[in-house]
Short mmCIF file of C-alpha atoms in Angstrom, two decimals:
data_model
loop_
_atom_site.label_atom_id
_atom_site.label_comp_id
_atom_site.label_asym_id
_atom_site.label_seq_id
_atom_site.Cartn_x
_atom_site.Cartn_y
_atom_site.Cartn_z
CA MET A 3 142.29 4.84 120.23
CA LEU A 4 143.57 3.39 123.53
CA GLU A 5 146.51 5.76 123.49
CA PHE A 6 144.16 8.63 122.85
CA VAL A 7 141.91 7.79 125.77
CA GLN A 8 144.88 7.58 128.12
CA LEU A 9 146.30 10.89 126.92
CA SER A 10 142.89 12.47 127.23
CA ALA A 11 142.48 11.33 130.84
CA ALA A 12 145.94 12.70 131.71
CA ASN A 13 145.28 16.06 130.08
CA ARG A 14 141.82 16.47 131.50
CA GLU A 15 143.40 17.78 134.71
CA GLU A 16 144.80 20.64 132.67
CA GLY A 17 141.26 21.53 131.67
CA TRP A 18 141.03 20.20 128.14
CA GLY A 19 140.95 16.90 126.31
CA VAL A 20 143.30 16.00 123.51
CA ALA A 21 140.31 15.87 121.18
CA VAL A 22 139.55 19.52 121.89
CA LYS A 23 143.14 20.50 121.12
CA LEU A 24 143.06 18.45 117.89
CA LEU A 25 139.76 20.05 116.91
CA GLU A 26 140.81 23.64 117.67
CA ASP A 27 144.09 23.18 115.80
CA ARG A 28 142.19 21.77 112.85
CA ILE A 29 139.71 24.65 112.85
CA ARG A 30 142.58 27.16 112.92
CA GLN A 31 144.41 25.32 110.14
CA ASP A 32 141.59 24.32 107.78
CA GLY A 33 138.50 26.32 108.78
CA GLN A 34 137.48 29.17 106.49
CA VAL A 35 135.74 32.20 107.95
CA LEU A 36 133.18 33.58 105.50
CA GLY A 37 131.54 36.90 106.24
CA ALA A 38 130.46 37.81 109.74
CA ASP A 39 129.28 34.49 111.09
CA VAL A 40 130.00 31.52 108.79
CA LEU A 41 132.76 28.98 109.47
CA LYS A 42 133.36 26.48 106.68
CA VAL A 43 134.81 23.20 107.95
CA ASP A 44 133.96 21.05 104.96
CA SER A 45 137.49 19.61 104.70
CA PHE A 46 137.21 17.58 107.91
CA LEU A 47 133.71 17.76 109.41
CA ASN A 48 130.76 17.99 107.05
CA HIS A 49 131.65 17.19 103.45
CA GLN A 50 135.02 15.52 103.74
CA ILE A 51 135.30 13.79 107.14
CA ASP A 52 138.45 12.89 109.06
CA PRO A 53 137.44 9.58 110.67
CA ASP A 54 140.26 9.58 113.23
CA LEU A 55 139.33 13.05 114.43
CA MET A 56 135.69 11.97 114.48
CA ALA A 57 136.51 8.92 116.63
CA ALA A 58 138.41 11.19 119.04
CA LEU A 59 135.42 13.55 119.25
CA GLY A 60 133.10 10.60 119.90
CA THR A 61 135.32 9.52 122.80
CA GLU A 62 135.32 13.09 124.13
CA PHE A 63 131.50 13.19 124.09
CA TYR A 64 131.53 9.92 126.00
CA GLN A 65 133.92 11.35 128.61
CA ARG A 66 131.63 14.31 129.14
CA PHE A 67 128.33 12.46 129.34
CA LYS A 68 129.36 9.02 130.62
CA ASP A 69 127.77 9.56 134.05
CA VAL A 70 124.36 10.14 132.45
CA PRO A 71 122.17 7.09 131.66
CA ILE A 72 121.99 7.54 127.87
CA THR A 73 119.83 5.03 125.96
CA LYS A 74 119.78 6.75 122.58
CA ILE A 75 121.68 9.33 120.55
CA LEU A 76 119.66 11.66 118.35
CA THR A 77 120.77 13.88 115.48
CA VAL A 78 119.62 15.34 112.14
CA GLU A 79 120.82 14.34 108.70
CA SER A 80 123.30 14.84 107.10
CA SER A 81 126.10 16.64 108.91
CA GLY A 82 125.07 15.34 112.33
CA ILE A 83 125.38 11.68 111.38
CA ALA A 84 129.17 11.35 111.58
CA PRO A 85 129.67 12.89 115.06
CA ALA A 86 126.54 11.10 116.33
CA LEU A 87 127.78 7.74 115.05
CA ALA A 88 131.21 8.34 116.59
CA ALA A 89 129.51 9.09 119.91
CA GLY A 90 127.27 6.05 119.50
CA MET A 91 130.34 3.87 119.04
CA ALA A 92 131.77 5.22 122.31
CA PHE A 93 128.48 4.75 124.21
CA HIS A 94 127.52 1.50 122.44
CA LYS A 95 124.02 2.91 122.12
CA PRO A 96 121.74 3.27 119.07
CA VAL A 97 121.89 6.43 116.97
CA VAL A 98 118.73 7.80 115.34
CA PHE A 99 118.92 10.50 112.74
CA ALA A 100 115.93 12.68 111.88
CA ARG A 101 115.26 13.03 108.18
CA LYS A 102 114.69 16.42 106.60
CA HIS A 103 111.80 16.97 104.22
CA LYS A 104 110.76 20.09 102.35
CA SER A 105 107.24 19.27 103.42
CA LEU A 106 105.44 16.21 104.65
CA THR A 107 101.84 15.40 103.84
CA LEU A 108 101.79 11.93 105.38
CA LYS A 109 102.80 12.09 109.03
CA ASP A 110 101.56 8.69 110.20
CA HIS A 111 103.84 7.01 112.72
CA LEU A 112 106.17 10.00 112.72
CA TYR A 113 107.16 12.66 115.20
CA THR A 114 107.76 15.86 113.27
CA ALA A 115 109.01 19.38 113.96
CA GLU A 116 109.62 22.47 111.86
CA VAL A 117 113.20 23.69 111.59
CA TYR A 118 114.20 26.99 110.04
CA SER A 119 117.71 27.26 108.63
CA PHE A 120 119.15 30.78 108.91
CA THR A 121 122.06 29.74 106.66
CA LYS A 122 119.86 28.41 103.86
CA LYS A 123 116.85 30.63 104.62
CA THR A 124 114.48 27.69 104.21
CA ALA A 125 112.21 25.74 106.52
CA ASN A 126 112.30 21.98 106.72
CA THR A 127 110.20 19.41 108.47
CA ILE A 128 112.34 16.94 110.40
CA ALA A 129 110.88 13.55 111.19
CA ILE A 130 111.60 10.46 113.26
CA ALA A 131 109.63 7.23 113.20
CA THR A 132 107.67 6.96 116.46
CA LYS A 133 108.90 3.39 116.98
CA PHE A 134 112.46 4.63 117.60
CA LEU A 135 111.79 6.99 120.52
CA GLY A 136 109.60 6.56 123.59
CA PRO A 137 109.06 7.34 127.29
CA ASP A 138 111.84 4.97 128.41
CA ASP A 139 114.49 6.77 126.37
CA HIS A 140 117.17 9.00 127.84
CA VAL A 141 118.46 11.00 124.92
CA LEU A 142 121.74 12.69 124.09
CA ILE A 143 121.44 15.09 121.14
CA ILE A 144 124.60 15.36 119.03
CA ASP A 145 125.15 17.81 116.17
CA ASP A 146 128.04 19.32 114.25
CA PHE A 147 127.18 22.99 114.90
CA LEU A 148 125.27 24.97 117.49
CA ALA A 149 124.49 28.43 116.09
CA ASN A 150 120.93 29.67 116.40
CA GLY A 151 119.87 26.34 117.83
CA GLN A 152 116.99 25.68 115.46
CA ALA A 153 117.87 22.04 114.73
CA VAL A 154 118.37 21.27 118.42
CA GLU A 155 115.05 22.96 119.28
CA GLY A 156 113.34 20.76 116.69
CA LEU A 157 114.86 17.63 118.21
CA ILE A 158 113.86 18.77 121.73
CA ASP A 159 110.31 19.22 120.44
CA ILE A 160 110.36 15.64 119.10
CA ILE A 161 111.78 14.31 122.39
CA ALA A 162 108.88 16.01 124.22
CA GLN A 163 106.34 14.46 121.82
CA ALA A 164 107.85 11.04 122.52
CA GLN A 165 107.75 11.73 126.29
CA ALA A 166 111.44 10.79 126.31
CA HIS A 167 114.02 12.42 128.59
CA LEU A 168 116.58 14.87 127.28
CA GLU A 169 119.85 14.26 129.11
CA GLY A 170 122.08 16.66 127.24
CA VAL A 171 123.28 18.25 124.03
CA GLY A 172 126.76 17.71 122.60
CA VAL A 173 127.99 19.77 119.68
CA VAL A 174 131.29 19.73 117.89
CA ILE A 175 131.45 23.50 117.27
CA GLU A 176 129.49 26.19 119.06
CA LYS A 177 129.33 29.74 117.75
CA SER A 178 128.85 31.23 121.21
CA PHE A 179 128.01 34.65 119.81
CA GLN A 180 124.81 33.34 118.25
CA LYS A 181 121.72 32.70 120.33
CA GLY A 182 121.52 28.87 120.41
CA ARG A 183 123.72 28.29 123.46
CA ALA A 184 122.05 31.03 125.50
CA LEU A 185 118.60 29.59 124.76
CA LEU A 186 119.67 26.14 125.98
CA ASP A 187 121.41 27.56 129.06
CA GLN A 188 118.24 29.46 129.99
CA ARG A 189 116.42 26.14 130.07
CA HIS A 190 119.15 24.54 132.22
CA ILE A 191 119.99 21.96 129.58
CA HIS A 192 123.38 20.28 129.96
CA VAL A 193 125.34 21.43 126.89
CA GLU A 194 128.87 20.36 126.00
CA ALA A 195 130.53 22.08 123.05
CA LEU A 196 133.93 20.71 122.09
CA ALA A 197 135.06 23.93 120.40
CA ARG A 198 133.51 27.23 121.50
CA ILE A 199 133.97 30.18 119.20
CA ALA A 200 133.73 33.61 120.82
CA ALA A 201 134.12 35.63 117.64
CA PHE A 202 135.60 35.89 114.19
CA GLU A 203 138.14 38.73 113.92
CA ASN A 204 139.80 39.65 110.63
CA GLY A 205 139.00 36.22 109.25
CA GLN A 206 140.53 34.51 112.30
CA VAL A 207 138.74 32.28 114.79
CA ILE A 208 138.84 33.46 118.42
CA PHE A 209 138.05 30.62 120.79
CA LYS A 210 136.17 31.25 124.01
CA GLU A 211 138.32 30.91 127.13
CA ASP A 212 136.63 28.56 129.58
CA MET B 7 136.84 -4.62 118.42
CA LEU B 8 140.06 -6.60 118.86
CA GLU B 9 138.08 -9.67 119.80
CA PHE B 10 135.93 -9.19 116.74
CA VAL B 11 138.88 -8.95 114.39
CA GLN B 12 140.40 -12.13 115.80
CA LEU B 13 137.12 -14.01 115.52
CA SER B 14 136.65 -12.73 112.01
CA ALA B 15 140.10 -13.93 110.95
CA ALA B 16 139.42 -17.36 112.45
CA ASN B 17 136.05 -17.69 110.77
CA ARG B 18 137.21 -16.40 107.43
CA GLU B 19 138.50 -19.91 106.65
CA GLU B 20 134.93 -21.11 106.90
CA GLY B 21 134.04 -18.64 104.18
CA TRP B 22 132.37 -15.82 106.09
CA GLY B 23 133.29 -13.11 108.55
CA VAL B 24 131.53 -12.64 111.86
CA ALA B 25 130.26 -9.29 110.60
CA VAL B 26 128.46 -11.03 107.74
CA LYS B 27 126.81 -13.46 110.13
CA LEU B 28 125.80 -10.60 112.45
CA LEU B 29 124.40 -8.68 109.50
CA GLU B 30 122.46 -11.59 107.99
CA ASP B 31 121.01 -12.49 111.40
CA ARG B 32 119.98 -8.88 111.91
CA ILE B 33 118.36 -8.68 108.47
CA ARG B 34 116.42 -11.91 109.18
CA GLN B 35 115.36 -10.65 112.60
CA ASP B 36 114.61 -6.96 111.98
CA GLY B 37 114.37 -6.48 108.21
CA GLN B 38 110.92 -5.96 106.74
CA VAL B 39 110.18 -7.12 103.24
CA LEU B 40 107.73 -4.75 101.52
CA GLY B 41 106.27 -5.75 98.18
CA ALA B 42 108.39 -7.42 95.53
CA ASP B 43 111.72 -5.71 96.00
CA VAL B 44 111.92 -3.43 99.05
CA LEU B 45 113.77 -4.38 102.24
CA LYS B 46 113.31 -1.97 105.12
CA VAL B 47 116.24 -1.99 107.53
CA ASP B 48 115.57 1.31 109.24
CA SER B 49 115.91 -0.16 112.73
CA PHE B 50 119.67 -0.74 112.43
CA LEU B 51 121.06 0.66 109.16
CA ASN B 52 119.51 3.82 107.77
CA HIS B 53 117.30 5.63 110.25
CA GLN B 54 118.22 4.07 113.56
CA ILE B 55 121.84 2.87 113.41
CA ASP B 56 123.49 0.16 115.50
CA PRO B 57 127.01 1.60 115.97
CA ASP B 58 128.57 -1.70 117.07
CA LEU B 59 127.26 -3.48 113.99
CA MET B 60 128.42 -0.56 111.88
CA ALA B 61 131.94 -0.76 113.36
CA ALA B 62 132.02 -4.49 112.58
CA LEU B 63 130.93 -3.81 108.99
CA GLY B 64 133.65 -1.16 108.66
CA THR B 65 136.25 -3.69 109.78
CA GLU B 66 134.87 -6.21 107.30
CA PHE B 67 135.21 -3.72 104.44
CA TYR B 68 138.79 -3.16 105.54
CA GLN B 69 139.47 -6.91 105.51
CA ARG B 70 138.16 -7.17 101.97
CA PHE B 71 139.94 -4.16 100.47
CA LYS B 72 143.03 -3.84 102.65
CA ASP B 73 145.39 -4.94 99.86
CA VAL B 74 144.22 -2.09 97.63
CA PRO B 75 145.93 1.33 98.02
CA ILE B 76 142.86 3.33 99.10
CA THR B 77 143.35 7.09 99.63
CA LYS B 78 139.73 8.11 99.93
CA ILE B 79 136.29 6.68 100.68
CA LEU B 80 133.36 8.07 98.76
CA THR B 81 129.63 7.83 99.44
CA VAL B 82 126.33 9.70 99.05
CA GLU B 83 124.30 11.33 101.82
CA SER B 84 122.51 10.33 103.98
CA SER B 85 122.33 6.56 104.34
CA GLY B 86 125.84 6.00 103.01
CA ILE B 87 127.53 8.16 105.63
CA ALA B 88 127.45 5.69 108.53
CA PRO B 89 128.95 2.67 106.72
CA ALA B 90 131.44 4.94 104.91
CA LEU B 91 132.58 6.50 108.19
CA ALA B 92 132.92 3.07 109.79
CA ALA B 93 135.08 1.96 106.84
CA GLY B 94 137.05 5.22 107.03
CA MET B 95 137.80 4.52 110.69
CA ALA B 96 139.15 1.09 109.75
CA PHE B 97 141.25 2.44 106.85
CA HIS B 98 142.21 5.71 108.63
CA LYS B 99 141.44 7.50 105.38
CA PRO B 100 139.21 10.52 104.66
CA VAL B 101 135.55 10.00 103.81
CA VAL B 102 133.81 12.30 101.35
CA PHE B 103 130.06 12.26 100.99
CA ALA B 104 128.34 13.64 97.91
CA ARG B 105 125.46 15.97 98.65
CA LYS B 106 122.09 15.53 96.95
CA HIS B 107 120.31 18.48 95.43
CA LYS B 108 116.95 18.66 93.67
CA SER B 109 118.67 20.82 91.10
CA LEU B 110 121.83 22.88 91.00
CA THR B 111 122.20 26.11 89.10
CA LEU B 112 125.63 27.03 90.41
CA LYS B 113 128.11 24.26 89.65
CA ASP B 114 131.40 26.12 90.14
CA HIS B 115 134.10 24.03 91.81
CA LEU B 116 131.84 20.99 91.87
CA TYR B 117 131.80 17.61 90.18
CA THR B 118 128.17 16.70 89.58
CA ALA B 119 126.20 13.73 88.30
CA GLU B 120 122.54 12.94 87.84
CA VAL B 121 121.10 10.08 89.89
CA TYR B 122 117.65 8.63 89.42
CA SER B 123 116.03 6.94 92.40
CA PHE B 124 113.73 4.06 91.41
CA THR B 125 112.43 3.90 95.01
CA LYS B 126 111.47 7.58 95.19
CA LYS B 127 110.90 8.03 91.44
CA THR B 128 112.82 11.31 91.48
CA ALA B 129 116.08 12.53 89.99
CA ASN B 130 118.74 14.27 92.07
CA THR B 131 121.98 15.96 91.26
CA ILE B 132 124.80 14.71 93.47
CA ALA B 133 127.81 16.95 93.95
CA ILE B 134 131.31 16.87 95.41
CA ALA B 135 133.66 19.85 95.78
CA THR B 136 136.45 19.46 93.23
CA LYS B 137 139.08 20.13 95.90
CA PHE B 138 138.29 16.82 97.62
CA LEU B 139 138.95 14.47 94.69
CA GLY B 140 141.78 14.43 92.15
CA PRO B 141 144.05 12.34 89.89
CA ASP B 142 146.14 11.05 92.83
CA ASP B 143 143.13 9.53 94.56
CA HIS B 144 142.40 5.80 94.75
CA VAL B 145 138.79 5.56 95.70
CA LEU B 146 136.66 3.00 97.51
CA ILE B 147 132.93 3.64 97.10
CA ILE B 148 130.83 2.58 100.09
CA ASP B 149 127.03 2.56 100.23
CA ASP B 150 124.27 0.98 102.27
CA PHE B 151 122.41 -0.65 99.36
CA LEU B 152 123.22 -1.83 95.85
CA ALA B 153 119.99 -2.27 93.91
CA ASN B 154 119.80 -0.70 90.47
CA GLY B 155 123.18 0.89 90.97
CA GLN B 156 122.20 4.45 90.11
CA ALA B 157 123.97 6.09 93.06
CA VAL B 158 127.16 4.09 92.44
CA GLU B 159 127.06 4.98 88.73
CA GLY B 160 126.79 8.65 89.68
CA LEU B 161 129.83 8.35 91.95
CA ILE B 162 131.78 6.51 89.24
CA ASP B 163 130.93 9.35 86.84
CA ILE B 164 132.32 11.85 89.38
CA ILE B 165 135.48 9.75 89.91
CA ALA B 166 136.04 9.82 86.13
CA GLN B 167 135.58 13.62 86.04
CA ALA B 168 138.21 13.94 88.78
CA GLN B 169 140.53 11.55 86.87
CA ALA B 170 140.76 9.58 90.10
CA HIS B 171 141.06 5.77 90.24
CA LEU B 172 138.16 3.55 91.26
CA GLU B 173 139.55 0.69 93.33
CA GLY B 174 136.32 -0.96 94.35
CA VAL B 175 132.76 -0.78 95.58
CA GLY B 176 131.66 -2.02 99.00
CA VAL B 177 127.99 -2.24 99.89
CA VAL B 178 126.30 -3.42 103.05
CA ILE B 179 123.33 -5.07 101.32
CA GLU B 180 123.09 -6.12 97.69
CA LYS B 181 119.79 -7.05 96.11
CA SER B 182 121.40 -9.39 93.61
CA PHE B 183 118.19 -9.78 91.61
CA GLN B 184 118.28 -6.14 90.56
CA LYS B 185 120.59 -4.91 87.85
CA GLY B 186 123.22 -2.91 89.80
CA ARG B 187 125.60 -5.77 90.57
CA ALA B 188 125.48 -7.17 87.04
CA LEU B 189 126.29 -3.74 85.57
CA LEU B 190 129.36 -3.40 87.81
CA ASP B 191 130.49 -6.98 87.11
CA GLN B 192 130.29 -6.33 83.37
CA ARG B 193 132.78 -3.50 83.83
CA HIS B 194 135.09 -5.71 85.91
CA ILE B 195 134.75 -3.53 88.98
CA HIS B 196 135.76 -5.15 92.27
CA VAL B 197 132.52 -5.33 94.26
CA GLU B 198 132.16 -6.64 97.80
CA ALA B 199 128.65 -6.97 99.19
CA LEU B 200 128.46 -8.01 102.86
CA ALA B 201 124.95 -9.44 102.54
CA ARG B 202 123.73 -10.66 99.17
CA ILE B 203 120.02 -11.17 98.75
CA ALA B 204 118.98 -13.61 96.06
CA ALA B 205 115.24 -13.13 96.43
CA PHE B 206 112.34 -12.34 98.70
CA GLU B 207 109.97 -15.31 99.08
CA ASN B 208 106.73 -15.03 101.06
CA GLY B 209 108.09 -12.01 102.90
CA GLN B 210 111.30 -13.87 103.81
CA VAL B 211 114.82 -12.95 102.77
CA ILE B 212 116.71 -15.61 100.80
CA PHE B 213 120.46 -14.98 100.90
CA LYS B 214 122.61 -15.84 97.91
CA GLU B 215 124.88 -18.81 98.48
CA ASP B 216 128.45 -17.91 97.60
#
């Protein structure tokens, strides 16, 4: 990891971190484009996980948000847990993951929000115990994907209920052609996406040029 | 982390790693005993996660299984992901997490097993894509809890379907008074539990003396 951090610092002047290069190469090599807007990355990100890549991504999130006073990292189960934990290890700050429920009748001591999944075409309630988020918290949201932004919106809703401060949103892969990023930009939220996908063309991933 | 590893090696002669001490102290301090057999550790293990503790636990799993030729680490979503990823980072080997489903109609390209949860009194199907586990794999199962052993049994079933080799089971917390550990011992499976709980007495945790 030390070698990685040094390399990353050196390459930052060229405009990208080593982690971003690793991630984009991996997406090109192992990602599967399905239909018009689905990218399957289950061989290294959200079913099988490459822990070394994940550690590199965690360090990259730290590089991008290290000047912000983060007290807590927030994500949603299950796919968000690995990148959030990797970031938490780099920040040395607690990670809280919201749990998904089909429905919740008992909401005592919980912050809850409704999240619609366009992929699965179902709505879930996400919930976090109130004791783990409060007005003194400065929160970094981490997730694997930013597409339509529903999960992030749910977490922002919960952060508002807790009267905590949202400091930024870090995602591993952003599908820039879907509405999630634009919605966050409109609200002047600091978003860092490690890989930004402009489009899928003939089954190939076209990355956004920064 | 380097300091931790050195300390751990030094203390190993006294019969415990630093990670075990950290974990037991944390369970004593922040664990909540509920009823006869439930230990709530959602402030550092399975809702809010302490990433530094998790990294230490990952290193401890590595210390205990490093002489075994592990190719893959296997767990179940969601609570297993964090300790499995931490172990994966120490082994530099891929982590695969089984997904839970209420029911599955389409089982193409999946290994599946039924898992009953005594805590939630519900049955789930757990599933892993067949492409991520095969006859060449030597598998370490990692989970947060070992109680009745249902989740581990489900993963062992899947490992058998894949004709992969089970090399061992590592759990963060074992409730030794429930049947899971005994079932694995009967089958001569190499089990390492970082904290072993002998009993709950008057709301206090009594650790098993090794």
